[in-house]
PDB file of C-alpha atoms in Angstrom:
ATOM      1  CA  UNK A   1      23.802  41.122  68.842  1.00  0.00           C
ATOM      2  CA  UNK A   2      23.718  43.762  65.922  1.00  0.00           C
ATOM      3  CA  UNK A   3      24.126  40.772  63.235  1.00  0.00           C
ATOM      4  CA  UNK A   4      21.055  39.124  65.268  1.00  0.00           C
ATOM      5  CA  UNK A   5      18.808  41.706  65.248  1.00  0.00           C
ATOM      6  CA  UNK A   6      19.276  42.704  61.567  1.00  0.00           C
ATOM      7  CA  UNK A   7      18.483  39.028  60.449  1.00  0.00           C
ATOM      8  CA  UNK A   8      15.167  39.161  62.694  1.00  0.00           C
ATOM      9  CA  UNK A   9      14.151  42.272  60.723  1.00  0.00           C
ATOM     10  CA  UNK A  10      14.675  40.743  57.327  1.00  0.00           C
ATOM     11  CA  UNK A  11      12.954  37.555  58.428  1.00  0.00           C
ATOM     12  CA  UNK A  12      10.131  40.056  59.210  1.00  0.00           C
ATOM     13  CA  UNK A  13      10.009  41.975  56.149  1.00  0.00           C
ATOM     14  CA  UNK A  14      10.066  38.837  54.127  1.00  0.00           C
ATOM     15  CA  UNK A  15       7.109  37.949  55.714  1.00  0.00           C
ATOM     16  CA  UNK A  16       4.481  40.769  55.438  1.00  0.00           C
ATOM     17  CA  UNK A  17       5.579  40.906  51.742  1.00  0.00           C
ATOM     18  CA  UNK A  18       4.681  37.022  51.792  1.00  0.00           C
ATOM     19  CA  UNK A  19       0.988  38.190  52.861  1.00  0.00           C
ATOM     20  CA  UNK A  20       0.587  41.247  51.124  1.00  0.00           C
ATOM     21  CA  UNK A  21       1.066  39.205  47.923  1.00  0.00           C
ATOM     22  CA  UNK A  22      -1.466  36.754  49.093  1.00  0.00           C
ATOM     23  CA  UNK A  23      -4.490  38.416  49.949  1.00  0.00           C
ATOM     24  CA  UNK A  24      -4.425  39.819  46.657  1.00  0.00           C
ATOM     25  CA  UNK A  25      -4.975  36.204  44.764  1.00  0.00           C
ATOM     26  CA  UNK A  26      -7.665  33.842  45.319  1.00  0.00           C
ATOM     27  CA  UNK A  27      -7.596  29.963  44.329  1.00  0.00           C
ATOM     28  CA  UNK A  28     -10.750  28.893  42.080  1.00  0.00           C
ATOM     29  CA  UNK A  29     -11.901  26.266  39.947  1.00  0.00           C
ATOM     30  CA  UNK A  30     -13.402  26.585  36.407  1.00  0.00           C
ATOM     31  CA  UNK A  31     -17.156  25.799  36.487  1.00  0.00           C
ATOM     32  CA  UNK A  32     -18.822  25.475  33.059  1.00  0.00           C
ATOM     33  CA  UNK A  33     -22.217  25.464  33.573  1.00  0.00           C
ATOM     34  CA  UNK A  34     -25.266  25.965  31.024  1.00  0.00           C
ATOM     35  CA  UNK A  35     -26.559  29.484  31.522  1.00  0.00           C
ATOM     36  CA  UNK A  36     -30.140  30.882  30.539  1.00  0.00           C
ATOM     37  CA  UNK A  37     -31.402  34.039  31.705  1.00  0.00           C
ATOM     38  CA  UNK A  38     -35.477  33.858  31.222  1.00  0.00           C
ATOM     39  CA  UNK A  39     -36.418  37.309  30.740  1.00  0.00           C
ATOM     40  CA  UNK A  40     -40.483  37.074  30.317  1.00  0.00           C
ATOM     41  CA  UNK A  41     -40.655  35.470  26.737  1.00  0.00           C
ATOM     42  CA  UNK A  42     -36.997  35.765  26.067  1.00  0.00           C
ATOM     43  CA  UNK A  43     -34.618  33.347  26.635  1.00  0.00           C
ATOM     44  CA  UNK A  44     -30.946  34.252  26.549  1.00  0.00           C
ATOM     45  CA  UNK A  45     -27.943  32.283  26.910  1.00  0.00           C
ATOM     46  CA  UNK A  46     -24.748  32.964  28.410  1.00  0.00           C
ATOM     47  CA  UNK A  47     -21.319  31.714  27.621  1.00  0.00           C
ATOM     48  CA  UNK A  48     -21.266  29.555  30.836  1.00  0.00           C
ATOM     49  CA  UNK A  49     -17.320  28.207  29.859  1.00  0.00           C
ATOM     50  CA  UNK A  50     -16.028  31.358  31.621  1.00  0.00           C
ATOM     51  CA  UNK A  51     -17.390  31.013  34.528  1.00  0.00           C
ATOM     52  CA  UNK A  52     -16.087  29.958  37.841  1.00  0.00           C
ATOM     53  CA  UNK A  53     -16.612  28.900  41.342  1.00  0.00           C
ATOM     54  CA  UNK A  54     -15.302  30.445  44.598  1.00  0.00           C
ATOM     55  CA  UNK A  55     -16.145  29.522  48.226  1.00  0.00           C
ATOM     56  CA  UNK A  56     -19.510  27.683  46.437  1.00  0.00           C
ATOM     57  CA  UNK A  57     -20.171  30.503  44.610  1.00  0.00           C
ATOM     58  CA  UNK A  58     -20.794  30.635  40.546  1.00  0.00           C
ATOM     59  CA  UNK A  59     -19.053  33.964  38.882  1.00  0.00           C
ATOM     60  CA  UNK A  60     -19.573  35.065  35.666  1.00  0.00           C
ATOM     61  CA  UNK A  61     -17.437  38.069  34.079  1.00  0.00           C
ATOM     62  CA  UNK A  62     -18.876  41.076  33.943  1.00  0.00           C
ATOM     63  CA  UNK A  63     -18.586  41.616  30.254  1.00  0.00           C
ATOM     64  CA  UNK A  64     -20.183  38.723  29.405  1.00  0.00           C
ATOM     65  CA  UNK A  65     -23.621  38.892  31.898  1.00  0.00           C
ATOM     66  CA  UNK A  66     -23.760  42.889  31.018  1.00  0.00           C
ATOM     67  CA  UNK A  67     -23.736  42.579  27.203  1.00  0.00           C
ATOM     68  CA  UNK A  68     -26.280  39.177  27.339  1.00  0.00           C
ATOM     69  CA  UNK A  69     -28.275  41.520  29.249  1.00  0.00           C
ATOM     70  CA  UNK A  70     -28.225  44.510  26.400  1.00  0.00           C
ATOM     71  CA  UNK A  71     -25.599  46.573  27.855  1.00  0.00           C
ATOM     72  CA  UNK A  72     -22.475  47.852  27.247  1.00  0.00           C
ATOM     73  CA  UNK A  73     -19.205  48.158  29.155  1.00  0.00           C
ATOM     74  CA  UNK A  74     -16.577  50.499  28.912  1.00  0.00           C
ATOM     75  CA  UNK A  75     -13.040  49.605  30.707  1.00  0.00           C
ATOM     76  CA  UNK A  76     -10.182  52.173  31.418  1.00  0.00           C
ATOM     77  CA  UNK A  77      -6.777  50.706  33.044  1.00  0.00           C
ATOM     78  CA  UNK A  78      -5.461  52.581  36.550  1.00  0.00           C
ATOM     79  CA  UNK A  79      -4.907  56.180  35.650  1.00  0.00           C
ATOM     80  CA  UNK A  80      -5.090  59.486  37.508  1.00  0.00           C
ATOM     81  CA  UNK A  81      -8.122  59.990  36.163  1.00  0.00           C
ATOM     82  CA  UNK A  82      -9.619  57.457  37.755  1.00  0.00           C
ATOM     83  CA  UNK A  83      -7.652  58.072  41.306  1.00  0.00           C
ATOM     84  CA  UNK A  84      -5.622  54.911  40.380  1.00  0.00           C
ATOM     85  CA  UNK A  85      -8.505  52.623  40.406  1.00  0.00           C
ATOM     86  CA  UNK A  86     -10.095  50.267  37.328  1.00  0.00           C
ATOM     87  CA  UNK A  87     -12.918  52.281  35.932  1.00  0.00           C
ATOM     88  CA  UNK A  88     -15.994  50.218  34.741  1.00  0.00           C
ATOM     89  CA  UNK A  89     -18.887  51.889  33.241  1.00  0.00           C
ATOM     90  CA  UNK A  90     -21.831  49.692  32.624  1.00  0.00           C
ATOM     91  CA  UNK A  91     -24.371  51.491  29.999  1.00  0.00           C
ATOM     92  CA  UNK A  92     -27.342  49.985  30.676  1.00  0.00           C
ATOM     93  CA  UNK A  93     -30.191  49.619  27.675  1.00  0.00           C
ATOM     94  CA  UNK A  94     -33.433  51.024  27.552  1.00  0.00           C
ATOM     95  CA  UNK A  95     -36.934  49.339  27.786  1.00  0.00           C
ATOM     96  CA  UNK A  96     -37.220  45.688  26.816  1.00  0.00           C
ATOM     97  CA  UNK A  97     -37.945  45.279  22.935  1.00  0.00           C
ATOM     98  CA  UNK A  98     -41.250  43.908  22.293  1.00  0.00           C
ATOM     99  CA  UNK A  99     -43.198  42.818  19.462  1.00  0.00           C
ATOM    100  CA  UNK A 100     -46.445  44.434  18.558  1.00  0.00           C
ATOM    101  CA  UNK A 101     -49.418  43.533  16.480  1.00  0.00           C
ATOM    102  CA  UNK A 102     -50.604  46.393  13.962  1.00  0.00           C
ATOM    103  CA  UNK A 103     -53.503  46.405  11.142  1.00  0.00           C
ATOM    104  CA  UNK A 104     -51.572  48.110   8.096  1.00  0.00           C
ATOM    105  CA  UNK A 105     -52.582  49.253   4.986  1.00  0.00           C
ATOM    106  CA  UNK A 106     -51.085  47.226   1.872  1.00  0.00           C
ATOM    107  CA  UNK A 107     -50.426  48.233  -1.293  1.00  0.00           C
ATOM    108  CA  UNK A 108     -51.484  46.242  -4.313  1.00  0.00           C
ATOM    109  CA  UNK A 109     -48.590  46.148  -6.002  1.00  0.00           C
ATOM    110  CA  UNK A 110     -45.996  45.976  -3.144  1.00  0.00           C
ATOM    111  CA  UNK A 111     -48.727  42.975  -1.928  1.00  0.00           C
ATOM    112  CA  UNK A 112     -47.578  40.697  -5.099  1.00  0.00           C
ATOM    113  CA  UNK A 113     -44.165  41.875  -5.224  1.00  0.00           C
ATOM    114  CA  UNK A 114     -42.765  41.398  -1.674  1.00  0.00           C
ATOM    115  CA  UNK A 115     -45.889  39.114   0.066  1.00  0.00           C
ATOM    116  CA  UNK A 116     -43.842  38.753   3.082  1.00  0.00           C
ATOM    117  CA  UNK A 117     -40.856  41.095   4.215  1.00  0.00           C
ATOM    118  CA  UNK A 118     -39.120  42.675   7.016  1.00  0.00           C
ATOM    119  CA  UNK A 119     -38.220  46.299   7.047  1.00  0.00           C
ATOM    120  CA  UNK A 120     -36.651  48.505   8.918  1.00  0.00           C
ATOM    121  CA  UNK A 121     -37.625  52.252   9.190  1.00  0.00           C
ATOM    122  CA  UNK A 122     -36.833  55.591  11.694  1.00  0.00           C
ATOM    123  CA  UNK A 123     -39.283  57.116  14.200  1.00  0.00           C
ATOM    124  CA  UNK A 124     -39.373  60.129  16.060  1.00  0.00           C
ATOM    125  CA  UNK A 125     -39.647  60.145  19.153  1.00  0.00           C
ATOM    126  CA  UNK A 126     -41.347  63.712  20.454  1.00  0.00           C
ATOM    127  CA  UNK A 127     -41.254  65.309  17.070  1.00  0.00           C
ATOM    128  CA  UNK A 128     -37.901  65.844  18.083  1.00  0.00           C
ATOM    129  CA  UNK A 129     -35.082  65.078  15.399  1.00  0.00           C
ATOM    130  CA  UNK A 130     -32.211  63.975  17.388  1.00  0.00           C
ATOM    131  CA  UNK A 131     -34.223  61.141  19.072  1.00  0.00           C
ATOM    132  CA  UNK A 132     -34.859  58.589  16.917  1.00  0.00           C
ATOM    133  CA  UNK A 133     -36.242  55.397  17.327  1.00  0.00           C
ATOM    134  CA  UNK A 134     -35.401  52.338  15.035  1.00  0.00           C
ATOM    135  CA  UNK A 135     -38.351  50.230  13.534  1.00  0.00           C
ATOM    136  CA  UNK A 136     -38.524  46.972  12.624  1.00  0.00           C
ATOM    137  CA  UNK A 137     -41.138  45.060  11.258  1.00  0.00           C
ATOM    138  CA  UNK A 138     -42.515  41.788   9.542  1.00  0.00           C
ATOM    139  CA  UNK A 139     -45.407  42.854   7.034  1.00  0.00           C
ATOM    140  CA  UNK A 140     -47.880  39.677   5.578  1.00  0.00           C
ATOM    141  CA  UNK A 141     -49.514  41.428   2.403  1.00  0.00           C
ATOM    142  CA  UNK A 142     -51.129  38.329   1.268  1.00  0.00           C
ATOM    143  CA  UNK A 143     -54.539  37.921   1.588  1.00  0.00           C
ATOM    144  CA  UNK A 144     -54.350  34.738   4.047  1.00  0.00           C
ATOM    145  CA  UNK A 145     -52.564  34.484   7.841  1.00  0.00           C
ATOM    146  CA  UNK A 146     -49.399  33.366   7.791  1.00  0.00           C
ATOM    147  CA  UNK A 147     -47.184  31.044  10.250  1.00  0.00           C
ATOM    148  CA  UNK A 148     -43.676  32.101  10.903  1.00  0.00           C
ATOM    149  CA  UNK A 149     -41.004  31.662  12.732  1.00  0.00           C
ATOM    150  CA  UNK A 150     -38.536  31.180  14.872  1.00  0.00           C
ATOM    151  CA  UNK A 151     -36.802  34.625  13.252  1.00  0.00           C
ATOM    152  CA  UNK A 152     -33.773  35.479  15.370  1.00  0.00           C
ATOM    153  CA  UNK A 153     -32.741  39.113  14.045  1.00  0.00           C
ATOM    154  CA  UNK A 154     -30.050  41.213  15.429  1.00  0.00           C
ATOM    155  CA  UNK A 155     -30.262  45.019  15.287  1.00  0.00           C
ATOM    156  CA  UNK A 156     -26.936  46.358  14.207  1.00  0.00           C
ATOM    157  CA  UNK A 157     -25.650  49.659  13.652  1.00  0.00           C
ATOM    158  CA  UNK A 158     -22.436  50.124  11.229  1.00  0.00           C
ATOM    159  CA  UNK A 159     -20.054  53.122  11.006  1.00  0.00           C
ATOM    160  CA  UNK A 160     -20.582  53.810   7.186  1.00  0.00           C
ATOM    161  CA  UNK A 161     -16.922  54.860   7.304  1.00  0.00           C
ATOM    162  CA  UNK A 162     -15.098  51.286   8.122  1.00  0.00           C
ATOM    163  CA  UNK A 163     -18.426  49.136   8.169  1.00  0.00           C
ATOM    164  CA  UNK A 164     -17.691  48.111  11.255  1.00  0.00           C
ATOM    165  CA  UNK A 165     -19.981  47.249  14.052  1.00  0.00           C
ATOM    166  CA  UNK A 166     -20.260  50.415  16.204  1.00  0.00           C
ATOM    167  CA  UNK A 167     -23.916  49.062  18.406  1.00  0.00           C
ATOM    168  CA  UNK A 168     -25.380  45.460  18.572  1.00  0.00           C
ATOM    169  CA  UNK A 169     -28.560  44.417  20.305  1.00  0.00           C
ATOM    170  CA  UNK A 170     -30.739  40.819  19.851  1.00  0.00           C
ATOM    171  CA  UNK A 171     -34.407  41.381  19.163  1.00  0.00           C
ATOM    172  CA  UNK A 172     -36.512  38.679  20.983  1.00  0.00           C
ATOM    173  CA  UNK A 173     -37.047  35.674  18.682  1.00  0.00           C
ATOM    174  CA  UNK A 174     -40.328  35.723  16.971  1.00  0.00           C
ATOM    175  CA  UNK A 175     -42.702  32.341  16.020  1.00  0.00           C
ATOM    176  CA  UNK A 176     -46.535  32.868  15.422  1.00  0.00           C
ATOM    177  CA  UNK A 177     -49.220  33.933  13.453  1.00  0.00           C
ATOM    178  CA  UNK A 178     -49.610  36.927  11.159  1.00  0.00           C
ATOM    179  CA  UNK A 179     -52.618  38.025  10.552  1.00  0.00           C
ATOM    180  CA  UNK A 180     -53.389  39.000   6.844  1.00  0.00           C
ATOM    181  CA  UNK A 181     -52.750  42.788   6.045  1.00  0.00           C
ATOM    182  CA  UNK A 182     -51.084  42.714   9.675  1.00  0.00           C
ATOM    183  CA  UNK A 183     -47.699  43.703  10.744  1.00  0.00           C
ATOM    184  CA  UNK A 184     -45.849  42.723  13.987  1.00  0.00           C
ATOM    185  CA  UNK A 185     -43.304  45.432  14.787  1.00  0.00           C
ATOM    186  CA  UNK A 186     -40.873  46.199  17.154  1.00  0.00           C
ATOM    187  CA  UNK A 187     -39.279  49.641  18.276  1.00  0.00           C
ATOM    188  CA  UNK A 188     -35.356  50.184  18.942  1.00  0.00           C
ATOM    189  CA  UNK A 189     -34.256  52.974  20.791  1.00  0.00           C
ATOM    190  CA  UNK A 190     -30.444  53.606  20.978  1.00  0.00           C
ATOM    191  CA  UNK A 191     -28.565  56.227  22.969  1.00  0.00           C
ATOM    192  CA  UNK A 192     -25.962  56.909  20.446  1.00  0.00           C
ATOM    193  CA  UNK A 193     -23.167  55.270  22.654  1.00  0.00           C
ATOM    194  CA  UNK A 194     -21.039  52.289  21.043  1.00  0.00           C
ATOM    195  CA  UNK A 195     -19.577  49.239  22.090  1.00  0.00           C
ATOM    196  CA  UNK A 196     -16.950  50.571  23.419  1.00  0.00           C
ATOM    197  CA  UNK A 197     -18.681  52.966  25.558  1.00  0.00           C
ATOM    198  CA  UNK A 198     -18.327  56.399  24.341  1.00  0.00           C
ATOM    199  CA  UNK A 199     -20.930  58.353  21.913  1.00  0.00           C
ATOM    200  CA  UNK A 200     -21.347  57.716  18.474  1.00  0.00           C
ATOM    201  CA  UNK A 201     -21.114  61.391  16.578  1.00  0.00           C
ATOM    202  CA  UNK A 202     -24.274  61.505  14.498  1.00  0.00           C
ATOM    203  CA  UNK A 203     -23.594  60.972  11.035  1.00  0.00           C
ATOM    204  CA  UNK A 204     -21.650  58.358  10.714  1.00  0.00           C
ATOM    205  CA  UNK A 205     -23.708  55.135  11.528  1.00  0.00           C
ATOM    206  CA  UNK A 206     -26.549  53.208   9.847  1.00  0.00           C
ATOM    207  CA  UNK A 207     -28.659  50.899  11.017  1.00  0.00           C
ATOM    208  CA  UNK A 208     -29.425  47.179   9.647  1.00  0.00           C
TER     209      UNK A 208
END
């Protein structure tokens, strides 16, 4: 009877083990799908080869839709810190970037040396100097209107240390007309925190 009852109890044990390991999988299928996300004007596309489908339902990794979207995520493994849970911290960006029409006033001589160029400059924001805006423009200094476009730019802020990319965001493509002595420009704000989710000492980047 003791030999029966001690087999009964590993049978048992065996099988909660069996489903404890199970409800922590699940069984899905790989779904590439073309992804746009149509944000007024703005059309940006996600890499829809990661995706998947469970139960009918389309996932996307979180990574991928946050960053398409203009944020950033930050990922920390298990840890007492974070009461022994995955820690996800999802910065999201500011105010949409949008492109605005300005009348400017051209020099002569930049006028026939640079007719059409895009620049990028820093703005205050407040009259306060640590917040800074980015600003980037597209100047016509010819005397006619000008067609351009599409222009995909990416704004881009290096470490001036390693060169490396420390912040990334797409401006919204640009195709149109620019008036003569006009600018179109757009305004970047950035909260000093990299890719990687933690603050960016002041200093040590530059924007392109």
């Amino acid at each position: 009877m003791k030999k029966f009852w001690t087999g009964v109890l590993c049978g048992t044990a065996l099988l909660v083990a069996t489903a404890a390991a199970s409800s922590d999988t699940i069984q899905a299928t790989l779904f590439p799908s073309k992804v746009t996300i149509h944000n007024g004007d703005q059309k940006i596309t996600v890499d829809g080869d990661e995706m998947i489908n469970y139960n009918n339902k389309a996932y996307i990794p979180l990574r991928t839709f946050s960053e398409a979207m203009g944020a950033t995520v930050d990922y920390q493994y298990p840890s007492e810190s974070t009461d022994g849970l995955h820690k996800i911290d999802i910065y999201q960006s500011v105010a949409p970037i949008e492109w605005t029409l300005e009348r400017k006033s051209v020099d002569p001589f930049c006028g026939k040396e640079q007719p059409f160029h895009i620049t990028i400059g820093v703005d205050l924001i407040d009259d306060k100097p640590s917040d800074r805006a980015f600003i980037v423009s597209m100047n016509n200094n010819t005397d006619d209107d000008i067609t351009v476009g599409p222009i995909d730019l990416t704004f881009q802020v290096r470490s001036t240390e390693s060169n490396e990319v420390v912040y990334g965001r797409p401006l919204p493509s640009f195709a149109g007309v620019i008036p003569s002595s006009y600018e179109y420009f757009a305004k970047v704000t950035w909260d000093h925190i990299g890719i990687d989710g933690k603050e960016v000492p002041p200093g040590q980047s530059v924007g392109q």
